[in-house]
Structures are given as structure tokens and as C-alpha cells.
C-alpha atoms as a PDB file:
ATOM      1  CA  UNK A   1       7.429  13.680   5.755  1.00  0.00           C
ATOM      2  CA  UNK A   2       4.356  13.372   3.565  1.00  0.00           C
ATOM      3  CA  UNK A   3       2.304  16.360   2.477  1.00  0.00           C
ATOM      4  CA  UNK A   4      -0.269  14.838   0.112  1.00  0.00           C
ATOM      5  CA  UNK A   5      -2.371  11.747  -0.468  1.00  0.00           C
ATOM      6  CA  UNK A   6      -4.442  10.504  -3.372  1.00  0.00           C
ATOM      7  CA  UNK A   7      -7.479   8.319  -2.726  1.00  0.00           C
ATOM      8  CA  UNK A   8     -10.364   7.053  -4.837  1.00  0.00           C
ATOM      9  CA  UNK A   9     -13.896   6.700  -3.502  1.00  0.00           C
ATOM     10  CA  UNK A  10     -15.352   3.188  -3.337  1.00  0.00           C
ATOM     11  CA  UNK A  11     -17.707   2.369  -6.200  1.00  0.00           C
ATOM     12  CA  UNK A  12     -21.048   0.613  -5.922  1.00  0.00           C
ATOM     13  CA  UNK A  13     -19.570  -2.322  -7.832  1.00  0.00           C
ATOM     14  CA  UNK A  14     -17.062  -2.907  -5.028  1.00  0.00           C
ATOM     15  CA  UNK A  15     -19.080  -6.041  -4.271  1.00  0.00           C
ATOM     16  CA  UNK A  16     -17.655  -7.496  -7.516  1.00  0.00           C
ATOM     17  CA  UNK A  17     -14.046  -6.978  -6.479  1.00  0.00           C
ATOM     18  CA  UNK A  18     -11.386  -9.686  -6.557  1.00  0.00           C
ATOM     19  CA  UNK A  19     -11.102 -11.581  -3.290  1.00  0.00           C
ATOM     20  CA  UNK A  20      -9.813 -14.739  -1.703  1.00  0.00           C
ATOM     21  CA  UNK A  21     -10.753 -13.716   1.849  1.00  0.00           C
ATOM     22  CA  UNK A  22     -14.005 -15.692   2.142  1.00  0.00           C
ATOM     23  CA  UNK A  23     -15.323 -13.144   4.647  1.00  0.00           C
ATOM     24  CA  UNK A  24     -18.563 -12.372   2.873  1.00  0.00           C
ATOM     25  CA  UNK A  25     -19.684  -9.613   0.544  1.00  0.00           C
ATOM     26  CA  UNK A  26     -18.617  -6.078   1.432  1.00  0.00           C
ATOM     27  CA  UNK A  27     -21.322  -3.606   2.390  1.00  0.00           C
ATOM     28  CA  UNK A  28     -21.090  -0.589   0.081  1.00  0.00           C
ATOM     29  CA  UNK A  29     -22.585   1.895   2.569  1.00  0.00           C
ATOM     30  CA  UNK A  30     -20.276   0.721   5.357  1.00  0.00           C
ATOM     31  CA  UNK A  31     -17.341   0.935   2.952  1.00  0.00           C
ATOM     32  CA  UNK A  32     -18.218   4.571   2.237  1.00  0.00           C
ATOM     33  CA  UNK A  33     -18.288   5.375   5.957  1.00  0.00           C
ATOM     34  CA  UNK A  34     -15.002   3.576   6.608  1.00  0.00           C
ATOM     35  CA  UNK A  35     -13.350   5.265   3.642  1.00  0.00           C
ATOM     36  CA  UNK A  36     -14.464   8.708   4.818  1.00  0.00           C
ATOM     37  CA  UNK A  37     -13.034   7.976   8.261  1.00  0.00           C
ATOM     38  CA  UNK A  38      -9.767   6.838   6.682  1.00  0.00           C
ATOM     39  CA  UNK A  39      -9.540  10.084   4.707  1.00  0.00           C
ATOM     40  CA  UNK A  40     -10.220  12.101   7.861  1.00  0.00           C
ATOM     41  CA  UNK A  41      -7.431  10.232   9.641  1.00  0.00           C
ATOM     42  CA  UNK A  42      -4.979  11.109   6.867  1.00  0.00           C
ATOM     43  CA  UNK A  43      -5.998  14.737   7.094  1.00  0.00           C
ATOM     44  CA  UNK A  44      -5.464  14.705  10.856  1.00  0.00           C
ATOM     45  CA  UNK A  45      -1.922  13.517  10.138  1.00  0.00           C
ATOM     46  CA  UNK A  46      -1.356  16.713   8.185  1.00  0.00           C
ATOM     47  CA  UNK A  47      -1.965  15.522   4.640  1.00  0.00           C
ATOM     48  CA  UNK A  48      -3.801  17.375   1.904  1.00  0.00           C
ATOM     49  CA  UNK A  49      -6.027  14.662   0.430  1.00  0.00           C
ATOM     50  CA  UNK A  50      -7.130  14.660  -3.212  1.00  0.00           C
ATOM     51  CA  UNK A  51     -10.117  12.389  -3.638  1.00  0.00           C
ATOM     52  CA  UNK A  52     -10.801  10.950  -7.093  1.00  0.00           C
ATOM     53  CA  UNK A  53     -14.322  10.005  -8.073  1.00  0.00           C
ATOM     54  CA  UNK A  54     -15.470   6.397  -7.923  1.00  0.00           C
ATOM     55  CA  UNK A  55     -14.932   4.295 -11.040  1.00  0.00           C
ATOM     56  CA  UNK A  56     -17.817   1.866 -11.503  1.00  0.00           C
ATOM     57  CA  UNK A  57     -15.992   0.138 -14.351  1.00  0.00           C
ATOM     58  CA  UNK A  58     -13.293  -1.073 -11.969  1.00  0.00           C
ATOM     59  CA  UNK A  59     -14.586  -2.674  -8.730  1.00  0.00           C
ATOM     60  CA  UNK A  60     -11.112  -2.752  -7.129  1.00  0.00           C
ATOM     61  CA  UNK A  61     -10.199   0.839  -7.981  1.00  0.00           C
ATOM     62  CA  UNK A  62     -10.521   2.010  -4.366  1.00  0.00           C
ATOM     63  CA  UNK A  63      -7.190   0.217  -3.827  1.00  0.00           C
ATOM     64  CA  UNK A  64      -5.354   3.041  -5.541  1.00  0.00           C
ATOM     65  CA  UNK A  65      -1.932   2.194  -4.107  1.00  0.00           C
ATOM     66  CA  UNK A  66      -1.417  -0.576  -6.655  1.00  0.00           C
ATOM     67  CA  UNK A  67      -1.520   1.647  -9.743  1.00  0.00           C
ATOM     68  CA  UNK A  68       1.385   3.985  -8.987  1.00  0.00           C
ATOM     69  CA  UNK A  69       4.584   4.249  -6.986  1.00  0.00           C
ATOM     70  CA  UNK A  70       5.225   7.777  -5.755  1.00  0.00           C
ATOM     71  CA  UNK A  71       8.626   8.890  -4.506  1.00  0.00           C
ATOM     72  CA  UNK A  72       9.881  12.357  -3.559  1.00  0.00           C
ATOM     73  CA  UNK A  73      11.503  12.728  -7.004  1.00  0.00           C
ATOM     74  CA  UNK A  74       9.481  10.783  -9.556  1.00  0.00           C
ATOM     75  CA  UNK A  75       6.399   8.649 -10.134  1.00  0.00           C
ATOM     76  CA  UNK A  76       6.006   5.199 -11.660  1.00  0.00           C
ATOM     77  CA  UNK A  77       2.726   4.127 -13.212  1.00  0.00           C
ATOM     78  CA  UNK A  78       2.436   0.377 -12.771  1.00  0.00           C
ATOM     79  CA  UNK A  79       0.902  -2.374 -14.870  1.00  0.00           C
ATOM     80  CA  UNK A  80      -1.341  -4.314 -12.459  1.00  0.00           C
ATOM     81  CA  UNK A  81      -1.012  -8.069 -12.429  1.00  0.00           C
ATOM     82  CA  UNK A  82      -4.765  -8.685 -12.494  1.00  0.00           C
ATOM     83  CA  UNK A  83      -5.955  -8.023 -16.077  1.00  0.00           C
ATOM     84  CA  UNK A  84      -9.264  -6.662 -14.789  1.00  0.00           C
ATOM     85  CA  UNK A  85      -7.401  -3.843 -13.020  1.00  0.00           C
ATOM     86  CA  UNK A  86      -5.134  -2.607 -15.823  1.00  0.00           C
ATOM     87  CA  UNK A  87      -7.573   0.040 -16.976  1.00  0.00           C
ATOM     88  CA  UNK A  88      -7.344   1.685 -13.552  1.00  0.00           C
ATOM     89  CA  UNK A  89      -4.137   3.423 -14.616  1.00  0.00           C
ATOM     90  CA  UNK A  90      -5.966   5.425 -17.289  1.00  0.00           C
ATOM     91  CA  UNK A  91      -6.047   9.070 -16.345  1.00  0.00           C
ATOM     92  CA  UNK A  92      -3.702   8.800 -13.389  1.00  0.00           C
ATOM     93  CA  UNK A  93      -0.812  10.321 -15.348  1.00  0.00           C
ATOM     94  CA  UNK A  94      -2.797  13.529 -15.865  1.00  0.00           C
ATOM     95  CA  UNK A  95      -3.382  13.728 -12.117  1.00  0.00           C
ATOM     96  CA  UNK A  96       0.267  13.100 -11.290  1.00  0.00           C
ATOM     97  CA  UNK A  97       1.619  15.738 -13.687  1.00  0.00           C
ATOM     98  CA  UNK A  98       0.336  18.260 -11.143  1.00  0.00           C
ATOM     99  CA  UNK A  99       2.935  16.988  -8.690  1.00  0.00           C
ATOM    100  CA  UNK A 100       5.765  15.468 -10.756  1.00  0.00           C
ATOM    101  CA  UNK A 101       8.083  16.468 -13.593  1.00  0.00           C
ATOM    102  CA  UNK A 102       9.134  12.889 -14.299  1.00  0.00           C
ATOM    103  CA  UNK A 103       6.739   9.976 -14.717  1.00  0.00           C
ATOM    104  CA  UNK A 104       7.691   6.563 -16.100  1.00  0.00           C
ATOM    105  CA  UNK A 105       5.558   3.510 -16.825  1.00  0.00           C
ATOM    106  CA  UNK A 106       6.000  -0.248 -16.509  1.00  0.00           C
ATOM    107  CA  UNK A 107       5.763  -1.847 -19.954  1.00  0.00           C
ATOM    108  CA  UNK A 108       4.450  -5.266 -21.101  1.00  0.00           C
ATOM    109  CA  UNK A 109       5.156  -8.056 -20.494  1.00  0.00           C
ATOM    110  CA  UNK A 110       6.053  -6.710 -17.071  1.00  0.00           C
ATOM    111  CA  UNK A 111       3.432  -6.647 -14.346  1.00  0.00           C
ATOM    112  CA  UNK A 112       3.750  -4.705 -11.127  1.00  0.00           C
ATOM    113  CA  UNK A 113       1.399  -3.891  -8.264  1.00  0.00           C
ATOM    114  CA  UNK A 114       2.789  -1.149  -6.045  1.00  0.00           C
ATOM    115  CA  UNK A 115       1.439  -3.066  -3.058  1.00  0.00           C
ATOM    116  CA  UNK A 116       4.508  -5.229  -3.680  1.00  0.00           C
ATOM    117  CA  UNK A 117       6.883  -2.278  -3.261  1.00  0.00           C
ATOM    118  CA  UNK A 118       8.062  -1.019   0.130  1.00  0.00           C
ATOM    119  CA  UNK A 119      10.446   1.872   0.648  1.00  0.00           C
ATOM    120  CA  UNK A 120      12.734   1.836   3.686  1.00  0.00           C
ATOM    121  CA  UNK A 121      15.186   4.708   3.701  1.00  0.00           C
ATOM    122  CA  UNK A 122      17.187   4.513   0.468  1.00  0.00           C
ATOM    123  CA  UNK A 123      16.142   0.893  -0.140  1.00  0.00           C
ATOM    124  CA  UNK A 124      13.186  -0.457  -2.026  1.00  0.00           C
ATOM    125  CA  UNK A 125      11.983  -3.983  -1.369  1.00  0.00           C
ATOM    126  CA  UNK A 126      10.112  -5.520  -4.309  1.00  0.00           C
ATOM    127  CA  UNK A 127       7.937  -8.576  -3.793  1.00  0.00           C
ATOM    128  CA  UNK A 128       7.687 -11.209  -6.514  1.00  0.00           C
ATOM    129  CA  UNK A 129       4.095 -12.333  -6.237  1.00  0.00           C
ATOM    130  CA  UNK A 130       1.143 -13.481  -8.274  1.00  0.00           C
ATOM    131  CA  UNK A 131       0.661  -9.830  -9.255  1.00  0.00           C
ATOM    132  CA  UNK A 132       4.288  -8.716  -9.783  1.00  0.00           C
ATOM    133  CA  UNK A 133       6.425 -10.760 -12.167  1.00  0.00           C
ATOM    134  CA  UNK A 134      10.195 -10.795 -12.656  1.00  0.00           C
ATOM    135  CA  UNK A 135      10.031  -8.565 -15.726  1.00  0.00           C
ATOM    136  CA  UNK A 136       8.014  -5.937 -13.898  1.00  0.00           C
ATOM    137  CA  UNK A 137      10.409  -6.070 -10.959  1.00  0.00           C
ATOM    138  CA  UNK A 138      13.405  -5.822 -13.320  1.00  0.00           C
ATOM    139  CA  UNK A 139      11.974  -2.709 -14.964  1.00  0.00           C
ATOM    140  CA  UNK A 140      11.344  -1.102 -11.594  1.00  0.00           C
ATOM    141  CA  UNK A 141      14.839  -1.973 -10.407  1.00  0.00           C
ATOM    142  CA  UNK A 142      16.323  -0.224 -13.461  1.00  0.00           C
ATOM    143  CA  UNK A 143      14.259   2.889 -12.749  1.00  0.00           C
ATOM    144  CA  UNK A 144      15.179   2.959  -9.074  1.00  0.00           C
ATOM    145  CA  UNK A 145      18.884   2.348  -9.708  1.00  0.00           C
ATOM    146  CA  UNK A 146      18.899   5.308 -12.105  1.00  0.00           C
ATOM    147  CA  UNK A 147      17.883   7.505  -9.178  1.00  0.00           C
ATOM    148  CA  UNK A 148      20.431   5.997  -6.803  1.00  0.00           C
ATOM    149  CA  UNK A 149      18.179   3.684  -4.794  1.00  0.00           C
ATOM    150  CA  UNK A 150      19.136   0.169  -3.738  1.00  0.00           C
ATOM    151  CA  UNK A 151      16.712  -2.673  -4.399  1.00  0.00           C
ATOM    152  CA  UNK A 152      16.092  -6.076  -2.842  1.00  0.00           C
ATOM    153  CA  UNK A 153      13.809  -8.695  -4.394  1.00  0.00           C
ATOM    154  CA  UNK A 154      11.662 -10.785  -2.064  1.00  0.00           C
ATOM    155  CA  UNK A 155      10.124 -14.073  -3.194  1.00  0.00           C
ATOM    156  CA  UNK A 156       6.608 -14.368  -1.795  1.00  0.00           C
ATOM    157  CA  UNK A 157       4.460 -17.355  -0.976  1.00  0.00           C
ATOM    158  CA  UNK A 158       0.962 -17.283   0.514  1.00  0.00           C
ATOM    159  CA  UNK A 159       0.777 -13.480   0.408  1.00  0.00           C
ATOM    160  CA  UNK A 160      -1.131 -11.308  -2.042  1.00  0.00           C
ATOM    161  CA  UNK A 161       1.411  -8.483  -1.839  1.00  0.00           C
ATOM    162  CA  UNK A 162       4.646  -7.801   0.006  1.00  0.00           C
ATOM    163  CA  UNK A 163       2.948  -5.175   2.161  1.00  0.00           C
ATOM    164  CA  UNK A 164       0.259  -7.658   3.117  1.00  0.00           C
ATOM    165  CA  UNK A 165       2.907  -9.181   5.356  1.00  0.00           C
ATOM    166  CA  UNK A 166       5.269  -6.383   6.355  1.00  0.00           C
ATOM    167  CA  UNK A 167       5.224  -2.633   7.025  1.00  0.00           C
ATOM    168  CA  UNK A 168       8.119  -0.254   7.528  1.00  0.00           C
ATOM    169  CA  UNK A 169       7.583   1.891  10.636  1.00  0.00           C
ATOM    170  CA  UNK A 170      10.658   4.082  10.102  1.00  0.00           C
ATOM    171  CA  UNK A 171      13.462   4.067  12.704  1.00  0.00           C
ATOM    172  CA  UNK A 172      14.847   0.831  11.172  1.00  0.00           C
ATOM    173  CA  UNK A 173      11.790  -1.061  12.400  1.00  0.00           C
ATOM    174  CA  UNK A 174       9.600  -3.530  10.528  1.00  0.00           C
ATOM    175  CA  UNK A 175       6.185  -4.792  11.586  1.00  0.00           C
ATOM    176  CA  UNK A 176       6.174  -8.376  10.328  1.00  0.00           C
ATOM    177  CA  UNK A 177       3.443 -10.939   9.842  1.00  0.00           C
ATOM    178  CA  UNK A 178       3.956 -14.671  10.408  1.00  0.00           C
ATOM    179  CA  UNK A 179       4.600 -15.442   6.734  1.00  0.00           C
ATOM    180  CA  UNK A 180       7.765 -13.310   6.641  1.00  0.00           C
ATOM    181  CA  UNK A 181       9.080 -13.387  10.212  1.00  0.00           C
ATOM    182  CA  UNK A 182      12.116 -15.478   9.237  1.00  0.00           C
ATOM    183  CA  UNK A 183      12.886 -13.682   5.963  1.00  0.00           C
ATOM    184  CA  UNK A 184      16.548 -12.852   5.333  1.00  0.00           C
ATOM    185  CA  UNK A 185      15.839  -9.274   4.262  1.00  0.00           C
ATOM    186  CA  UNK A 186      14.848  -8.414   7.839  1.00  0.00           C
ATOM    187  CA  UNK A 187      18.285  -9.023   9.325  1.00  0.00           C
ATOM    188  CA  UNK A 188      19.230  -5.321   9.284  1.00  0.00           C
ATOM    189  CA  UNK A 189      16.065  -4.242  11.085  1.00  0.00           C
ATOM    190  CA  UNK A 190      14.398  -4.363  14.457  1.00  0.00           C
ATOM    191  CA  UNK A 191      11.240  -6.412  14.050  1.00  0.00           C
ATOM    192  CA  UNK A 192       7.845  -6.393  15.737  1.00  0.00           C
ATOM    193  CA  UNK A 193       6.123  -9.710  15.120  1.00  0.00           C
ATOM    194  CA  UNK A 194       2.410  -9.925  14.446  1.00  0.00           C
ATOM    195  CA  UNK A 195       0.675 -13.043  15.749  1.00  0.00           C
ATOM    196  CA  UNK A 196      -1.035 -15.389  13.301  1.00  0.00           C
ATOM    197  CA  UNK A 197      -4.505 -14.571  14.618  1.00  0.00           C
ATOM    198  CA  UNK A 198      -3.881 -10.859  13.947  1.00  0.00           C
ATOM    199  CA  UNK A 199      -1.943 -11.228  10.686  1.00  0.00           C
ATOM    200  CA  UNK A 200      -4.155  -8.679   8.908  1.00  0.00           C
ATOM    201  CA  UNK A 201      -2.642  -5.987  11.148  1.00  0.00           C
ATOM    202  CA  UNK A 202       0.788  -6.469   9.538  1.00  0.00           C
ATOM    203  CA  UNK A 203      -0.376  -3.982   6.915  1.00  0.00           C
ATOM    204  CA  UNK A 204      -0.334  -0.548   8.495  1.00  0.00           C
ATOM    205  CA  UNK A 205       1.099   2.845   7.567  1.00  0.00           C
ATOM    206  CA  UNK A 206       3.442   5.424   9.077  1.00  0.00           C
ATOM    207  CA  UNK A 207       2.311   8.971   8.331  1.00  0.00           C
ATOM    208  CA  UNK A 208       4.313  11.878   9.707  1.00  0.00           C
ATOM    209  CA  UNK A 209       5.219  10.260  13.050  1.00  0.00           C
ATOM    210  CA  UNK A 210       1.764   8.677  13.448  1.00  0.00           C
ATOM    211  CA  UNK A 211       1.185   4.968  12.917  1.00  0.00           C
ATOM    212  CA  UNK A 212      -2.238   4.052  11.580  1.00  0.00           C
ATOM    213  CA  UNK A 213      -3.291   0.461  12.175  1.00  0.00           C
ATOM    214  CA  UNK A 214      -6.559  -1.350  11.477  1.00  0.00           C
ATOM    215  CA  UNK A 215      -9.103  -1.368  14.271  1.00  0.00           C
ATOM    216  CA  UNK A 216      -9.601  -4.554  16.246  1.00  0.00           C
ATOM    217  CA  UNK A 217      -6.062  -5.896  16.759  1.00  0.00           C
ATOM    218  CA  UNK A 218      -5.186  -5.117  20.392  1.00  0.00           C
ATOM    219  CA  UNK A 219      -2.154  -7.385  20.708  1.00  0.00           C
ATOM    220  CA  UNK A 220      -0.441  -5.776  17.731  1.00  0.00           C
ATOM    221  CA  UNK A 221      -1.349  -2.323  19.020  1.00  0.00           C
ATOM    222  CA  UNK A 222       0.235  -3.126  22.391  1.00  0.00           C
ATOM    223  CA  UNK A 223       3.415  -4.461  20.751  1.00  0.00           C
ATOM    224  CA  UNK A 224       3.816  -1.265  18.739  1.00  0.00           C
ATOM    225  CA  UNK A 225       3.292   0.812  21.870  1.00  0.00           C
ATOM    226  CA  UNK A 226       5.848  -1.299  23.748  1.00  0.00           C
ATOM    227  CA  UNK A 227       8.341  -0.678  20.915  1.00  0.00           C
ATOM    228  CA  UNK A 228       8.284   3.026  21.817  1.00  0.00           C
ATOM    229  CA  UNK A 229       5.741   4.501  19.415  1.00  0.00           C
ATOM    230  CA  UNK A 230       3.424   6.915  21.179  1.00  0.00           C
ATOM    231  CA  UNK A 231       1.332   8.249  18.295  1.00  0.00           C
ATOM    232  CA  UNK A 232      -0.899   5.414  17.126  1.00  0.00           C
ATOM    233  CA  UNK A 233      -4.439   5.634  15.797  1.00  0.00           C
ATOM    234  CA  UNK A 234      -6.819   2.956  14.591  1.00  0.00           C
ATOM    235  CA  UNK A 235      -9.361   3.003  11.800  1.00  0.00           C
ATOM    236  CA  UNK A 236     -11.895   0.396  10.723  1.00  0.00           C
ATOM    237  CA  UNK A 237     -11.165  -1.273   7.362  1.00  0.00           C
ATOM    238  CA  UNK A 238     -13.242  -4.420   7.856  1.00  0.00           C
ATOM    239  CA  UNK A 239     -15.209  -3.990   4.609  1.00  0.00           C
ATOM    240  CA  UNK A 240     -11.991  -3.654   2.613  1.00  0.00           C
ATOM    241  CA  UNK A 241     -10.521  -6.711   4.298  1.00  0.00           C
ATOM    242  CA  UNK A 242     -13.304  -8.699   2.628  1.00  0.00           C
ATOM    243  CA  UNK A 243     -11.605  -7.779  -0.670  1.00  0.00           C
ATOM    244  CA  UNK A 244      -8.059  -8.603   0.495  1.00  0.00           C
ATOM    245  CA  UNK A 245      -7.408  -4.871   0.968  1.00  0.00           C
ATOM    246  CA  UNK A 246      -5.535  -3.214   3.815  1.00  0.00           C
ATOM    247  CA  UNK A 247      -4.659   0.251   5.091  1.00  0.00           C
ATOM    248  CA  UNK A 248      -1.826   0.970   2.694  1.00  0.00           C
ATOM    249  CA  UNK A 249      -3.908  -0.103  -0.323  1.00  0.00           C
ATOM    250  CA  UNK A 250      -6.371   2.760   0.096  1.00  0.00           C
ATOM    251  CA  UNK A 251      -4.064   5.706  -0.601  1.00  0.00           C
ATOM    252  CA  UNK A 252      -0.986   6.997  -2.346  1.00  0.00           C
ATOM    253  CA  UNK A 253       0.978   9.053   0.155  1.00  0.00           C
ATOM    254  CA  UNK A 254       3.754  11.380  -0.948  1.00  0.00           C
END
């Protein structure tokens, strides 16, 4: 169960964020409204939310998930794969010392975005992507093995991050987008497949028995309901989708 979440407010320069979505420029005011609703949803799931101030220097800094991996026992400060985002990790260690006694950091030449890291029970899946290289993944594996966790590397194609295409819904169940539906690492899990036209909905989050999914994907919502989940809420993240961002990207939950 989670008790806390860290988020960072969208900055006015969010319109300058990295994107390949080709969905138009995000609207800053709408992004603020959607972010506030997202925070409220986390609070309704029982989380105490710490909200960091916007960082105008870093347009993508609202996607706070990428800069740290938080586990029940320790924290890892990443080294983002996009050079323009590496400064986002400055100051996060001071925030995390409030919650953790052990914090480690990914070192050059390793790169790691935590959006490429998915925890499922005592396993961590690590995506090798354009943002996470083999050295970064190797460093994270060594850290996780030290604490007794198993790791599985997943080669990615046509996905920004691992969690762009798959979400763990607890109960040995994975919500899987079309890019990963035939992946070998899924063989030990029940899968719920997301249709191509709703592929954005493959990124959702499980928070204390509630599943939060993006608004506007009714087929995926129905499939999750049919799989036996009865606590599902939706929240609008359309402005963040314009920057390749999804639900998990907007918070660190621990």
C-alpha cells in the first residue's frame, strides 16, 4: 500500500517540452487544471501528496516519475536519458532524505528513466529504450539484486518507456498495449490487452486497490472492469499526452 506521493506542478514552459506525439501544443492553463484533478484523485486514494514548485528551467519536469525510483526500502536517483532533463534531479535528494535512509544514484555513462522501470511483486522489469541504456540498466540491476529483488530486462522498440506500453495492476495481472502483447516476459501473468486505437490507456496506475486510467478510453475501462476490478476512476491527462506523458509519469508513489 502507498502512503505518499511526490508531484511537481507544471511550468509555463511546458509548451517547450520534448514530444513526438504531433498532437499540438499543450495548453498551460488546462494542464494546471488537469494536474490539480490528478492530485485530488491521488488524495482520494489515501495518499499524502507533497507538491513541488514548478521549475521553469525544465519544461518536462512535471513528469517527475523519471527522475527517481522509490521502493519501500530505498530510493534511486536516476540519470535521465534526455540531456535536457538531467538537471531535474538537482534537489530531489534533499526531498527524499525526509523519507529514506538509503539513497543511491545512477552514474555516467549510465542513463536511466524510471518510466522504464516497473515493479511487480519482488520483480523489477527494466526497459532498454532510447532513454535507458545498458549501463544504466546494469547499475540498477546491481542495486536491486543487493536488496534481494529479481530483475528482467526488456528490449523496447517503438515505445518511449516500458510503462508507456504496460502497467502492473497487482494480482499477477498486466495491462498491455499492442507493442508488447506478445512479449515473453508476460508469460507468468494474466494479461488485459489494450486495442491499438486506445494504446495510450496502457499507461495507468494502481493505487491502494483503485485503478486510475486516463479519461476517454471506454473499451479499456470495460476490459478492466470485466477482469474483476471494481474500483476504477478516470482522470483527464490530454494535455500531458501532447508531451508523450501518461498517468504514471506525473507522480512518484511510495
